[in-house]
Coordinates of C-alpha atoms in Angstrom, one line a residue:
Chain T
M1 CA 139.9 89.0 80.1
S2 CA 139.5 87.6 83.5
T3 CA 136.4 87.8 85.6
N4 CA 138.1 89.6 88.5
R5 CA 138.4 92.9 86.6
T6 CA 136.2 94.5 89.3
T7 CA 137.4 98.0 89.4
G8 CA 134.4 99.3 91.5
T9 CA 133.9 98.9 95.1
L10 CA 130.6 97.1 94.7
R11 CA 130.1 93.5 95.3
P12 CA 128.7 92.0 92.1
A13 CA 126.3 89.3 93.0
D14 CA 127.6 86.9 90.4
T15 CA 131.4 87.2 90.8
Q16 CA 132.9 83.9 90.0
R17 CA 135.4 82.3 92.2
P18 CA 138.8 81.7 90.5
A19 CA 138.6 78.0 91.2
D20 CA 135.4 77.7 89.0
T21 CA 137.1 79.4 86.1
Q22 CA 140.1 77.1 86.3
R23 CA 138.1 74.0 86.6
T24 CA 135.9 74.5 83.6
G25 CA 138.3 76.6 81.6
G26 CA 137.3 78.3 78.4
A27 CA 133.6 77.9 78.3
H28 CA 133.1 79.7 81.6
R29 CA 135.4 82.5 80.6
R30 CA 133.6 83.0 77.3
K31 CA 130.3 83.2 79.1
A32 CA 131.8 85.7 81.5
V33 CA 133.0 87.9 78.6
L34 CA 129.7 87.8 76.9
H35 CA 128.0 88.7 80.2
W36 CA 130.4 91.6 80.6
I37 CA 129.6 92.9 77.1
A38 CA 125.8 92.5 77.5
V39 CA 125.8 94.3 80.9
H40 CA 127.9 97.1 79.7
S41 CA 126.0 97.6 76.4
L42 CA 122.9 97.9 78.4
G43 CA 124.7 100.3 80.7
V44 CA 125.7 102.5 77.8
A45 CA 122.2 102.5 76.4
A46 CA 120.8 103.5 79.8
A47 CA 123.5 106.2 80.1
L48 CA 122.4 107.6 76.7
F49 CA 118.8 107.9 77.9
F50 CA 119.9 109.8 81.0
V51 CA 122.6 112.0 79.4
L52 CA 121.3 112.8 75.9
P53 CA 118.6 115.3 77.2
F54 CA 121.4 117.3 78.8
V55 CA 123.5 117.2 75.6
F56 CA 120.6 118.4 73.5
L57 CA 119.8 121.1 76.0
L58 CA 123.4 122.4 75.9
L59 CA 123.6 122.2 72.1
T60 CA 120.4 124.2 71.7
S61 CA 121.4 126.7 74.3
L62 CA 124.4 127.6 72.0
M63 CA 122.4 127.9 68.8
G64 CA 121.2 131.1 67.1
D65 CA 117.6 132.2 67.4
R66 CA 116.6 130.9 64.0
Q67 CA 118.5 127.6 64.1
A68 CA 116.9 126.7 67.5
L69 CA 113.6 126.5 65.6
T70 CA 114.9 124.0 63.1
R71 CA 115.4 120.3 63.6
D72 CA 119.2 120.7 63.6
L73 CA 121.0 119.0 66.4
W74 CA 124.4 120.7 66.0
P75 CA 124.9 124.4 66.3
D76 CA 126.2 126.1 63.0
T77 CA 127.8 128.9 65.1
W78 CA 128.5 128.7 68.8
E79 CA 126.5 131.5 70.3
W80 CA 128.2 131.8 73.7
G81 CA 126.6 135.2 74.0
N82 CA 123.2 133.6 74.7
Y83 CA 124.3 133.0 78.3
A84 CA 125.4 136.6 78.8
Q85 CA 122.0 137.7 77.3
V86 CA 120.1 135.5 79.8
W87 CA 122.3 136.6 82.7
H88 CA 121.5 140.2 81.9
T89 CA 117.8 139.7 81.5
P90 CA 116.1 142.1 83.9
G91 CA 115.1 140.2 87.0
F92 CA 117.4 137.2 86.5
L93 CA 119.9 138.4 89.2
T94 CA 117.0 139.2 91.6
W95 CA 115.7 135.7 91.1
W96 CA 119.1 134.3 92.1
R97 CA 119.3 136.5 95.2
N98 CA 115.8 135.5 96.2
T99 CA 116.4 131.8 95.6
L100 CA 119.6 131.9 97.7
L101 CA 117.9 133.7 100.5
Y102 CA 114.9 131.3 100.5
A103 CA 117.1 128.2 100.2
G104 CA 120.0 129.4 102.4
L105 CA 118.0 130.9 105.3
G106 CA 115.3 128.2 105.1
T107 CA 117.9 125.4 105.3
L108 CA 119.7 127.0 108.3
L109 CA 116.4 127.4 110.2
T110 CA 115.3 123.9 109.3
V111 CA 118.5 122.3 110.6
V112 CA 118.6 124.3 113.8
S113 CA 115.0 123.6 114.6
S114 CA 114.7 120.0 113.4
V115 CA 117.8 118.5 115.1
P116 CA 116.5 118.8 118.7
V117 CA 113.1 117.5 117.8
A118 CA 114.6 114.5 116.0
Y119 CA 116.9 113.9 119.0
A120 CA 114.0 113.9 121.4
L121 CA 112.0 111.5 119.1
A122 CA 114.9 109.1 118.7
K123 CA 116.4 109.0 122.2
F124 CA 113.9 109.9 124.8
R125 CA 110.9 108.0 126.1
F126 CA 108.0 110.3 126.9
R127 CA 104.3 110.1 126.9
G128 CA 102.9 110.7 123.4
R129 CA 106.2 109.9 121.6
N130 CA 104.7 107.4 119.2
L131 CA 101.8 109.8 118.6
S132 CA 104.2 112.6 117.8
L133 CA 106.1 110.4 115.4
M134 CA 102.9 109.5 113.7
L135 CA 102.0 113.2 113.4
V136 CA 105.4 113.9 111.9
V137 CA 104.9 111.2 109.3
A138 CA 101.4 112.4 108.6
M139 CA 102.7 116.0 108.1
M140 CA 105.4 114.7 105.8
M141 CA 102.8 113.0 103.6
L142 CA 100.4 115.9 103.6
P143 CA 100.2 117.6 100.2
P144 CA 101.0 121.3 100.6
Q145 CA 97.7 122.1 98.8
V146 CA 95.7 120.7 101.7
V147 CA 96.4 123.6 104.1
V148 CA 97.4 126.3 101.6
I149 CA 94.2 128.3 101.7
P150 CA 94.1 129.0 105.4
M151 CA 97.8 129.5 105.4
Y152 CA 97.6 132.0 102.6
L153 CA 94.8 133.9 104.2
F154 CA 96.8 133.9 107.4
W155 CA 99.9 135.3 105.8
A156 CA 98.4 137.6 103.3
R157 CA 95.3 138.9 105.1
Q158 CA 96.3 138.9 108.7
L159 CA 100.0 139.7 108.4
D160 CA 100.0 141.4 105.0
L161 CA 103.1 139.5 103.9
S162 CA 102.1 138.3 100.5
G163 CA 104.4 139.4 97.7
S164 CA 107.4 138.1 99.7
L165 CA 109.1 134.8 100.5
W166 CA 108.8 135.2 104.3
P167 CA 105.7 133.1 104.5
L168 CA 107.8 130.3 103.1
I169 CA 110.9 130.9 105.2
V170 CA 109.5 131.6 108.7
P171 CA 107.7 128.2 109.1
M172 CA 111.1 126.6 108.7
A173 CA 112.0 127.9 112.2
F174 CA 109.6 125.5 113.7
G175 CA 111.0 122.3 112.2
D176 CA 110.3 120.5 109.0
A177 CA 108.6 117.1 109.2
F178 CA 110.7 115.4 106.5
S179 CA 114.0 116.6 108.0
I180 CA 112.9 115.5 111.5
F181 CA 111.9 112.1 110.2
L182 CA 115.2 111.6 108.3
L183 CA 117.3 112.8 111.2
R184 CA 115.5 110.6 113.6
Q185 CA 116.2 107.6 111.4
F186 CA 119.9 108.6 111.5
L187 CA 120.0 109.2 115.2
L188 CA 118.6 105.8 115.9
T189 CA 121.8 104.4 114.6
I190 CA 123.9 106.2 117.2
P191 CA 124.4 103.8 120.2
D192 CA 122.9 105.1 123.5
E193 CA 126.1 104.3 125.3
Y194 CA 127.8 107.4 123.9
L195 CA 125.0 109.5 125.3
D196 CA 125.1 107.8 128.7
A197 CA 128.9 108.3 128.8
A198 CA 128.4 112.0 128.2
R199 CA 125.8 112.3 130.9
V200 CA 127.9 110.4 133.4
D201 CA 130.7 112.9 132.6
G202 CA 128.3 115.6 133.7
C203 CA 127.1 116.9 130.4
G204 CA 123.7 118.5 130.4
E205 CA 121.2 117.6 127.7
V206 CA 122.1 120.7 125.7
R207 CA 125.8 120.0 125.8
T208 CA 125.2 116.3 125.1
L209 CA 123.3 117.3 122.0
L210 CA 125.8 119.9 120.8
R211 CA 129.0 118.0 121.7
V212 CA 128.1 114.4 121.1
V213 CA 125.0 114.0 119.0
V214 CA 125.6 116.8 116.4
P215 CA 129.2 115.7 115.6
M216 CA 128.2 112.1 115.3
A217 CA 125.1 113.0 113.2
R218 CA 127.0 115.2 110.8
P219 CA 126.4 113.0 107.7
G220 CA 122.7 112.9 108.4
I221 CA 122.6 116.7 109.0
A222 CA 124.5 117.3 105.8
A223 CA 122.0 115.1 103.9
V224 CA 119.0 116.9 105.4
A225 CA 120.6 120.3 104.7
L226 CA 121.1 119.4 101.1
F227 CA 117.6 118.1 100.7
Q228 CA 116.1 121.2 102.2
F229 CA 118.3 123.5 100.1
F230 CA 117.2 121.8 96.9
C231 CA 113.6 121.6 98.0
A232 CA 113.6 125.4 98.2
W233 CA 115.6 125.8 95.1
N234 CA 113.1 123.6 93.2
D235 CA 110.0 124.9 94.8
Y236 CA 107.5 126.3 92.4
F237 CA 104.2 126.1 94.2
G238 CA 105.3 128.1 97.3
P239 CA 106.6 131.1 95.3
Q240 CA 103.6 130.9 92.9
I241 CA 101.2 131.3 95.9
Y242 CA 103.0 134.0 97.8
A243 CA 105.2 135.8 95.3
S244 CA 103.5 135.6 91.9
D245 CA 102.1 139.1 91.9
N246 CA 105.5 140.7 92.8
P247 CA 108.3 139.9 90.3
A248 CA 110.8 141.4 92.7
A249 CA 110.2 138.3 95.0
W250 CA 110.3 135.6 92.3
T251 CA 112.7 132.7 92.6
L252 CA 114.6 131.0 89.8
S253 CA 112.1 128.1 89.5
Y254 CA 109.2 130.4 89.3
G255 CA 110.9 133.0 87.1
L256 CA 112.2 130.4 84.7
E257 CA 108.7 129.4 83.6
S258 CA 107.7 133.1 83.1
F259 CA 110.9 133.6 81.2
K260 CA 109.7 131.0 78.8
G261 CA 106.5 132.9 78.4
A262 CA 108.2 136.1 77.6
H263 CA 110.5 134.5 75.0
H264 CA 108.1 132.0 73.6
T265 CA 110.0 131.3 70.4
N266 CA 113.5 131.7 71.7
W267 CA 114.3 128.1 72.6
N268 CA 118.0 128.8 72.6
L269 CA 117.6 131.5 75.3
T270 CA 115.1 129.4 77.3
M271 CA 117.5 126.4 77.2
A272 CA 120.4 128.6 78.3
A273 CA 118.3 129.9 81.2
T274 CA 117.4 126.3 82.0
V275 CA 121.0 125.3 82.1
L276 CA 121.8 128.2 84.4
V277 CA 119.1 127.0 86.8
M278 CA 120.3 123.4 86.7
A279 CA 124.0 124.1 86.9
P280 CA 124.3 125.0 90.6
V281 CA 122.6 121.8 91.7
I282 CA 124.8 119.7 89.5
V283 CA 128.0 121.5 90.6
L284 CA 127.0 121.1 94.3
F285 CA 126.3 117.4 93.6
F286 CA 129.9 116.8 92.6
F287 CA 131.1 118.4 95.8
A288 CA 128.6 116.6 98.1
Q289 CA 128.0 113.3 96.3
K290 CA 128.3 111.2 99.4
A291 CA 125.8 113.3 101.4
F292 CA 123.3 113.1 98.6
V293 CA 123.5 109.4 98.1
E294 CA 123.5 108.9 101.9
G295 CA 120.3 111.0 102.2
V296 CA 118.5 109.1 99.5
T297 CA 119.5 105.7 100.9
L298 CA 118.5 106.8 104.4
T299 CA 115.0 107.6 103.3
G300 CA 114.4 104.1 101.9
V301 CA 116.6 101.5 103.5
K302 CA 117.6 102.4 107.1
G303 CA 115.3 102.2 110.0
Chain D
M1 CA 109.9 119.3 121.1
S2 CA 107.9 122.3 122.1
P3 CA 108.9 124.7 119.2
W4 CA 107.8 121.9 116.9
L5 CA 104.5 121.6 118.7
I6 CA 103.9 125.3 118.2
G7 CA 104.8 124.8 114.6
F8 CA 102.6 121.8 114.3
S9 CA 99.6 123.6 115.7
V10 CA 100.1 126.8 113.7
F11 CA 101.1 125.2 110.4
F12 CA 99.2 121.9 110.5
A13 CA 96.4 121.4 113.0
Y14 CA 94.8 124.9 112.9
P15 CA 94.9 125.2 109.1
L16 CA 93.6 121.7 108.6
L17 CA 90.6 122.4 110.8
S18 CA 90.1 125.7 109.0
T19 CA 90.2 123.9 105.7
V20 CA 87.4 121.6 106.9
Y21 CA 85.4 124.7 108.2
F22 CA 85.9 126.7 104.9
S23 CA 84.7 123.7 102.9
F24 CA 81.3 124.2 104.3
T25 CA 81.2 128.0 103.7
K26 CA 80.9 130.4 100.8
Y27 CA 84.1 132.3 101.1
D28 CA 85.9 134.6 98.7
G29 CA 88.5 135.8 101.2
F30 CA 87.0 139.3 101.5
R31 CA 83.5 138.9 102.9
P32 CA 83.4 136.7 106.0
P33 CA 82.8 133.0 105.4
A34 CA 79.1 132.2 105.3
F35 CA 77.9 128.7 106.1
N36 CA 76.3 127.0 103.1
G37 CA 76.2 123.4 104.1
A38 CA 77.3 120.8 101.5
D39 CA 76.9 123.2 98.5
N40 CA 80.7 123.3 97.8
W41 CA 80.8 119.5 98.0
S42 CA 78.0 119.0 95.5
Y43 CA 79.4 121.7 93.3
V44 CA 82.8 120.1 93.1
F45 CA 81.5 116.5 92.6
T46 CA 78.7 117.2 90.2
D47 CA 79.1 120.7 88.5
Y48 CA 82.7 121.6 88.5
P49 CA 83.8 120.4 85.0
L50 CA 87.5 120.0 85.9
F51 CA 87.1 117.8 88.9
W52 CA 86.6 114.4 87.3
P53 CA 89.2 114.8 84.6
A54 CA 91.7 115.8 87.2
M55 CA 90.7 112.8 89.4
R56 CA 91.1 110.5 86.4
N57 CA 94.5 112.0 85.5
T58 CA 95.7 111.7 89.0
L59 CA 94.7 108.1 89.3
W60 CA 96.3 107.4 85.9
L61 CA 99.5 108.8 87.1
V62 CA 99.2 106.9 90.4
V63 CA 98.8 103.6 88.6
V64 CA 100.8 103.9 85.4
M65 CA 103.5 106.4 86.3
V66 CA 104.3 104.8 89.6
S67 CA 104.5 101.3 88.3
C68 CA 106.7 102.3 85.4
R69 CA 108.9 104.2 87.8
V70 CA 109.3 101.3 90.2
V71 CA 109.9 98.7 87.5
F72 CA 112.4 101.0 85.7
G73 CA 114.1 102.1 88.9
L74 CA 114.5 98.4 89.9
G75 CA 115.9 97.6 86.4
V76 CA 118.4 100.4 86.5
G77 CA 119.3 99.5 90.1
L78 CA 120.0 95.9 89.1
L79 CA 122.0 97.0 86.1
A80 CA 124.0 99.3 88.3
T81 CA 125.0 96.5 90.6
K82 CA 126.0 94.3 87.6
I83 CA 128.3 96.9 86.0
K84 CA 131.9 96.1 86.8
T85 CA 133.9 98.6 84.8
G86 CA 133.4 102.3 85.5
V87 CA 130.7 101.8 88.2
G88 CA 131.2 105.3 89.5
V89 CA 130.7 107.0 86.2
F90 CA 127.6 105.0 85.2
R91 CA 126.0 105.5 88.6
T92 CA 126.6 109.3 88.5
L93 CA 125.2 109.5 85.0
F94 CA 122.1 107.5 86.0
Y95 CA 121.6 109.7 89.1
L96 CA 122.2 113.1 87.7
P97 CA 118.7 113.8 86.1
Y98 CA 117.1 113.3 89.5
L99 CA 118.7 116.5 90.6
A100 CA 117.4 118.6 87.8
P101 CA 114.9 121.2 89.2
P102 CA 111.4 120.1 88.1
V103 CA 110.6 123.4 86.2
A104 CA 113.9 123.2 84.3
A105 CA 113.5 119.5 83.6
T106 CA 109.9 120.0 82.4
L107 CA 110.9 122.9 80.1
A108 CA 113.7 120.8 78.7
F109 CA 111.3 117.9 78.1
V110 CA 108.7 120.0 76.4
F111 CA 111.5 121.2 74.1
L112 CA 113.0 117.8 73.5
L113 CA 109.6 116.3 72.8
N114 CA 108.4 119.2 70.7
P115 CA 106.8 117.5 67.7
G116 CA 108.0 120.0 65.1
T117 CA 111.6 120.8 66.2
G118 CA 112.4 118.5 69.1
P119 CA 115.4 116.2 68.8
A120 CA 113.5 113.2 70.2
N121 CA 111.2 113.0 67.2
T122 CA 114.2 113.7 64.9
L123 CA 115.8 110.6 66.4
L124 CA 112.6 108.6 66.2
D125 CA 112.1 109.5 62.5
A126 CA 115.7 108.6 61.8
V127 CA 115.2 105.0 63.1
G128 CA 111.8 104.8 61.4
L129 CA 109.6 104.9 64.4
P130 CA 106.3 106.9 64.5
A131 CA 106.8 110.2 66.2
P132 CA 103.9 111.2 68.5
G133 CA 102.8 114.7 69.4
W134 CA 103.8 114.2 73.0
F135 CA 102.8 117.2 75.1
T136 CA 100.5 118.6 72.4
D137 CA 98.5 115.4 72.1
A138 CA 96.0 114.5 74.8
D139 CA 96.7 110.8 74.4
W140 CA 100.4 111.3 74.7
S141 CA 100.8 114.0 77.3
K142 CA 100.7 111.6 80.3
P143 CA 103.1 109.1 78.7
A144 CA 105.4 112.2 78.1
L145 CA 105.1 113.1 81.8
T146 CA 105.9 109.4 82.6
A147 CA 109.1 109.6 80.4
L148 CA 110.1 112.7 82.4
A149 CA 109.5 110.8 85.6
L150 CA 111.6 107.9 84.3
W151 CA 114.4 110.3 83.5
G152 CA 114.5 111.3 87.1
V153 CA 114.5 107.8 88.5
G154 CA 117.9 108.2 90.2
D155 CA 116.6 108.2 93.7
L156 CA 114.9 104.9 93.3
M157 CA 118.1 103.5 91.7
V158 CA 120.1 104.4 94.7
I159 CA 117.6 102.9 97.2
F160 CA 117.3 99.7 95.2
M161 CA 121.0 99.4 94.8
A162 CA 121.6 99.6 98.5
A163 CA 118.9 97.0 99.1
L164 CA 120.2 94.7 96.3
L165 CA 123.7 94.7 97.7
D166 CA 122.4 93.7 101.1
V167 CA 120.9 90.4 99.8
P168 CA 123.0 87.6 101.3
K169 CA 125.3 86.2 98.6
E170 CA 125.1 82.7 100.0
Q171 CA 121.5 82.5 98.8
Y172 CA 122.6 83.1 95.2
E173 CA 125.4 80.6 95.5
A174 CA 123.1 77.9 96.9
A175 CA 120.5 78.6 94.1
E176 CA 123.2 78.4 91.5
L177 CA 124.3 75.0 92.8
D178 CA 120.7 73.9 92.5
G179 CA 120.8 75.0 88.9
A180 CA 118.5 78.1 89.2
G181 CA 118.7 80.4 86.2
A182 CA 118.9 84.2 86.2
W183 CA 115.1 84.6 86.1
A184 CA 114.5 82.0 88.9
R185 CA 117.1 83.8 91.1
L186 CA 115.4 87.1 90.5
R187 CA 112.0 85.8 91.3
H188 CA 112.8 83.5 94.3
I189 CA 115.8 85.3 95.9
T190 CA 116.1 88.9 94.8
L191 CA 112.5 90.0 94.9
P192 CA 111.5 88.5 98.2
N193 CA 114.6 89.9 99.8
I194 CA 113.9 93.5 98.7
S195 CA 110.1 93.4 98.9
P196 CA 110.0 95.9 101.8
I197 CA 111.9 98.4 99.6
I198 CA 109.6 97.8 96.7
M199 CA 106.7 98.4 99.0
F200 CA 108.4 101.6 100.2
A201 CA 108.9 102.8 96.6
V202 CA 105.3 102.1 95.7
V203 CA 103.8 103.9 98.7
T204 CA 106.1 107.0 98.5
G205 CA 105.6 107.0 94.7
V206 CA 101.8 107.0 95.1
I207 CA 102.0 109.9 97.5
Q208 CA 104.3 111.8 95.2
A209 CA 101.9 111.1 92.3
M210 CA 99.0 112.5 94.2
Q211 CA 100.9 115.7 94.9
Y212 CA 102.1 115.9 91.3
Y213 CA 101.9 119.6 90.5
T214 CA 104.8 121.4 89.0
Q215 CA 105.6 119.1 86.1
P216 CA 102.1 118.7 84.6
L217 CA 101.2 122.4 85.2
V218 CA 104.4 123.7 83.6
A219 CA 104.3 121.2 80.8
G220 CA 100.7 122.1 80.0
K221 CA 101.4 125.8 80.1
V222 CA 104.6 125.7 78.1
A223 CA 103.2 123.3 75.5
A224 CA 100.2 125.6 75.1
G225 CA 102.5 128.6 74.8
V226 CA 104.4 126.9 72.0
I227 CA 101.1 126.4 70.1
G228 CA 99.1 129.4 71.1
G229 CA 101.7 132.1 71.6
S230 CA 102.1 134.0 74.8
G231 CA 99.2 136.1 76.3
Q232 CA 96.6 133.7 75.0
Q233 CA 94.4 132.3 77.7
L234 CA 93.9 128.6 77.5
E235 CA 91.8 126.2 79.6
P236 CA 94.0 124.7 82.3
G237 CA 95.4 121.2 81.6
Y238 CA 96.4 121.7 78.0
P239 CA 95.9 119.7 75.8
D240 CA 92.3 118.9 76.4
R241 CA 92.5 118.8 80.3
S242 CA 94.9 115.9 80.0
T243 CA 97.6 117.4 82.2
L244 CA 95.3 118.5 84.9
T245 CA 95.9 117.0 88.4
L246 CA 94.0 117.4 91.7
P247 CA 96.5 119.8 93.3
Q248 CA 96.1 122.2 90.3
L249 CA 92.4 122.5 91.1
V250 CA 93.1 123.9 94.5
H251 CA 95.1 126.6 92.9
N252 CA 92.6 127.1 90.1
L253 CA 89.6 127.3 92.4
G254 CA 91.2 129.2 95.2
F255 CA 93.7 131.6 93.7
Q256 CA 92.2 132.2 90.3
R257 CA 88.5 132.0 90.9
F258 CA 88.5 133.0 94.6
D259 CA 86.2 130.2 95.5
Y260 CA 88.0 129.2 98.7
G261 CA 85.1 127.0 99.8
A262 CA 85.3 124.7 96.8
A263 CA 89.1 124.8 96.8
C264 CA 89.0 123.5 100.3
V265 CA 86.8 120.6 99.2
V266 CA 89.4 119.5 96.7
A267 CA 92.1 120.0 99.3
L268 CA 90.2 117.6 101.6
V269 CA 89.8 115.0 98.8
L270 CA 93.6 115.1 98.4
F271 CA 94.0 114.8 102.2
A272 CA 91.7 111.8 102.4
L273 CA 93.6 110.0 99.6
S274 CA 97.0 110.8 101.2
M275 CA 96.0 109.7 104.6
A276 CA 94.7 106.4 103.2
F277 CA 98.1 105.7 101.8
T278 CA 99.9 107.0 104.9
A279 CA 97.9 104.5 106.9
L280 CA 99.2 101.8 104.6
L281 CA 102.7 103.0 105.3
M282 CA 102.2 103.1 109.1
R283 CA 100.6 99.7 109.2
R284 CA 103.9 98.1 108.2
R285 CA 105.6 99.1 111.4
G286 CA 109.3 98.5 111.8
G287 CA 109.9 97.5 108.2
L288 CA 109.1 100.8 106.6
I289 CA 109.5 103.6 109.1
G290 CA 111.1 101.9 112.1
A291 CA 108.4 103.0 114.6
G292 CA 108.8 99.6 116.3
R293 CA 112.1 100.5 117.9

């Protein structure tokens, strides 16, 4: 086996040059093979750690009620009906609808409102720009619990909107700190020359933004949209505060935990419900892998 | 800018000031807030039995969970850069758990680590290792939460991988000519080169750990349900307050006991801790958030 069996696109730090291999012959090659085996065994072990929970989850979701309470790992009979039963649990479809509304509308509002702010922070010099940026970062770091009590009192007592998801959706129309920050980091990488060229050609600021900046920032916008979508999809605290007393406004994440409460011994049904809540995220990941990874990388490395 | 400024004032500045104001009042949300000086503060710090356990748990998670996550994330990131065959498959498998919604992941882990019937202990038994009570044992519940956090380490893996691949290759080649072993190369080349990213991972990890809410809450509630059956009221933080975190107290005080004043005190403690770490992040201009540009 030769050392240049690099099938991936990554640059391994220790790739040996062919000249080395030829010069020292067999000893080097044996070392390389052992290294390959060691790395890949470790890789398989790690993969098991990451994948086995999913496997157990799926297997249990297909067991009968009684078998799910035993230590068995493999289903005796494959109860595909568990999924139908969960799907038809009263409320489950409502949770889906609410989650899609919260995540979909929230994401749309976030993107529309955050892009112009990020653009201003990345490309314009104005008084208080650094202060604004610091406030964005501070807001991003702020635990939601810090302001939840006045916010709750405002929405529930002044506007009488508790028992719905609107208190969670409406604020998204005013920009989201994390999205603004991420988009700004992305927009910094767009050379100013493009913007100057558009302005020389007579584009107004709005047209420059829509025609030049938005198309060039598409990967960043996609990453932000995905993050925001899953943030809402996964949110537990928000629905717990505003929607907990009205089951008609529950989301999947909030409903799932109560589902466990109602079926406290039925691990098979609970795990089937869990799979149904995880599945959309994972399916979407396979369609939008690049945007996901780009978004994560952007948070840590660029800037 | 201006819509954001409206948003900033309505959803940040005004509520933050209100939180400060409420923390000095007796307020149940119905009768108007009545000024009561530092009563809430002394109540939370000296008489509220859940505050110090929650503080200790939060600090435990900040120290142990974050360091485990950073070290493990770096390890997995290193491993992912060394794998040559099937890179894409391995990377995807390592990353996937990061995407699992927290409630779903927590439910899954309470089931997997369930001492009686969970497959994890079945496997531990099979290889002859002691099988702990995990989420039902106060000594093991935080390590169990840490295991859950390690499962979702995919985000750190991606960030570390990107940083590792940016380390100039010439440095490794030079070191190898000088006869540096793998450990020396890691210590003297890899780690110094990626230290800003390690710093970033630590700081964001600390902030996340201080906000840690859904996983410990759901784990405690579900594990208690497994033992106690549904409908039974248990003290928050099952078992034995070991899964209680500071953010949970805001909910407990405010939305279950309608003591908004005391809840605001806890909220401000959280705020102070977060801002202290944010300041750390901001101090490293350029390297971490690019404010220098």
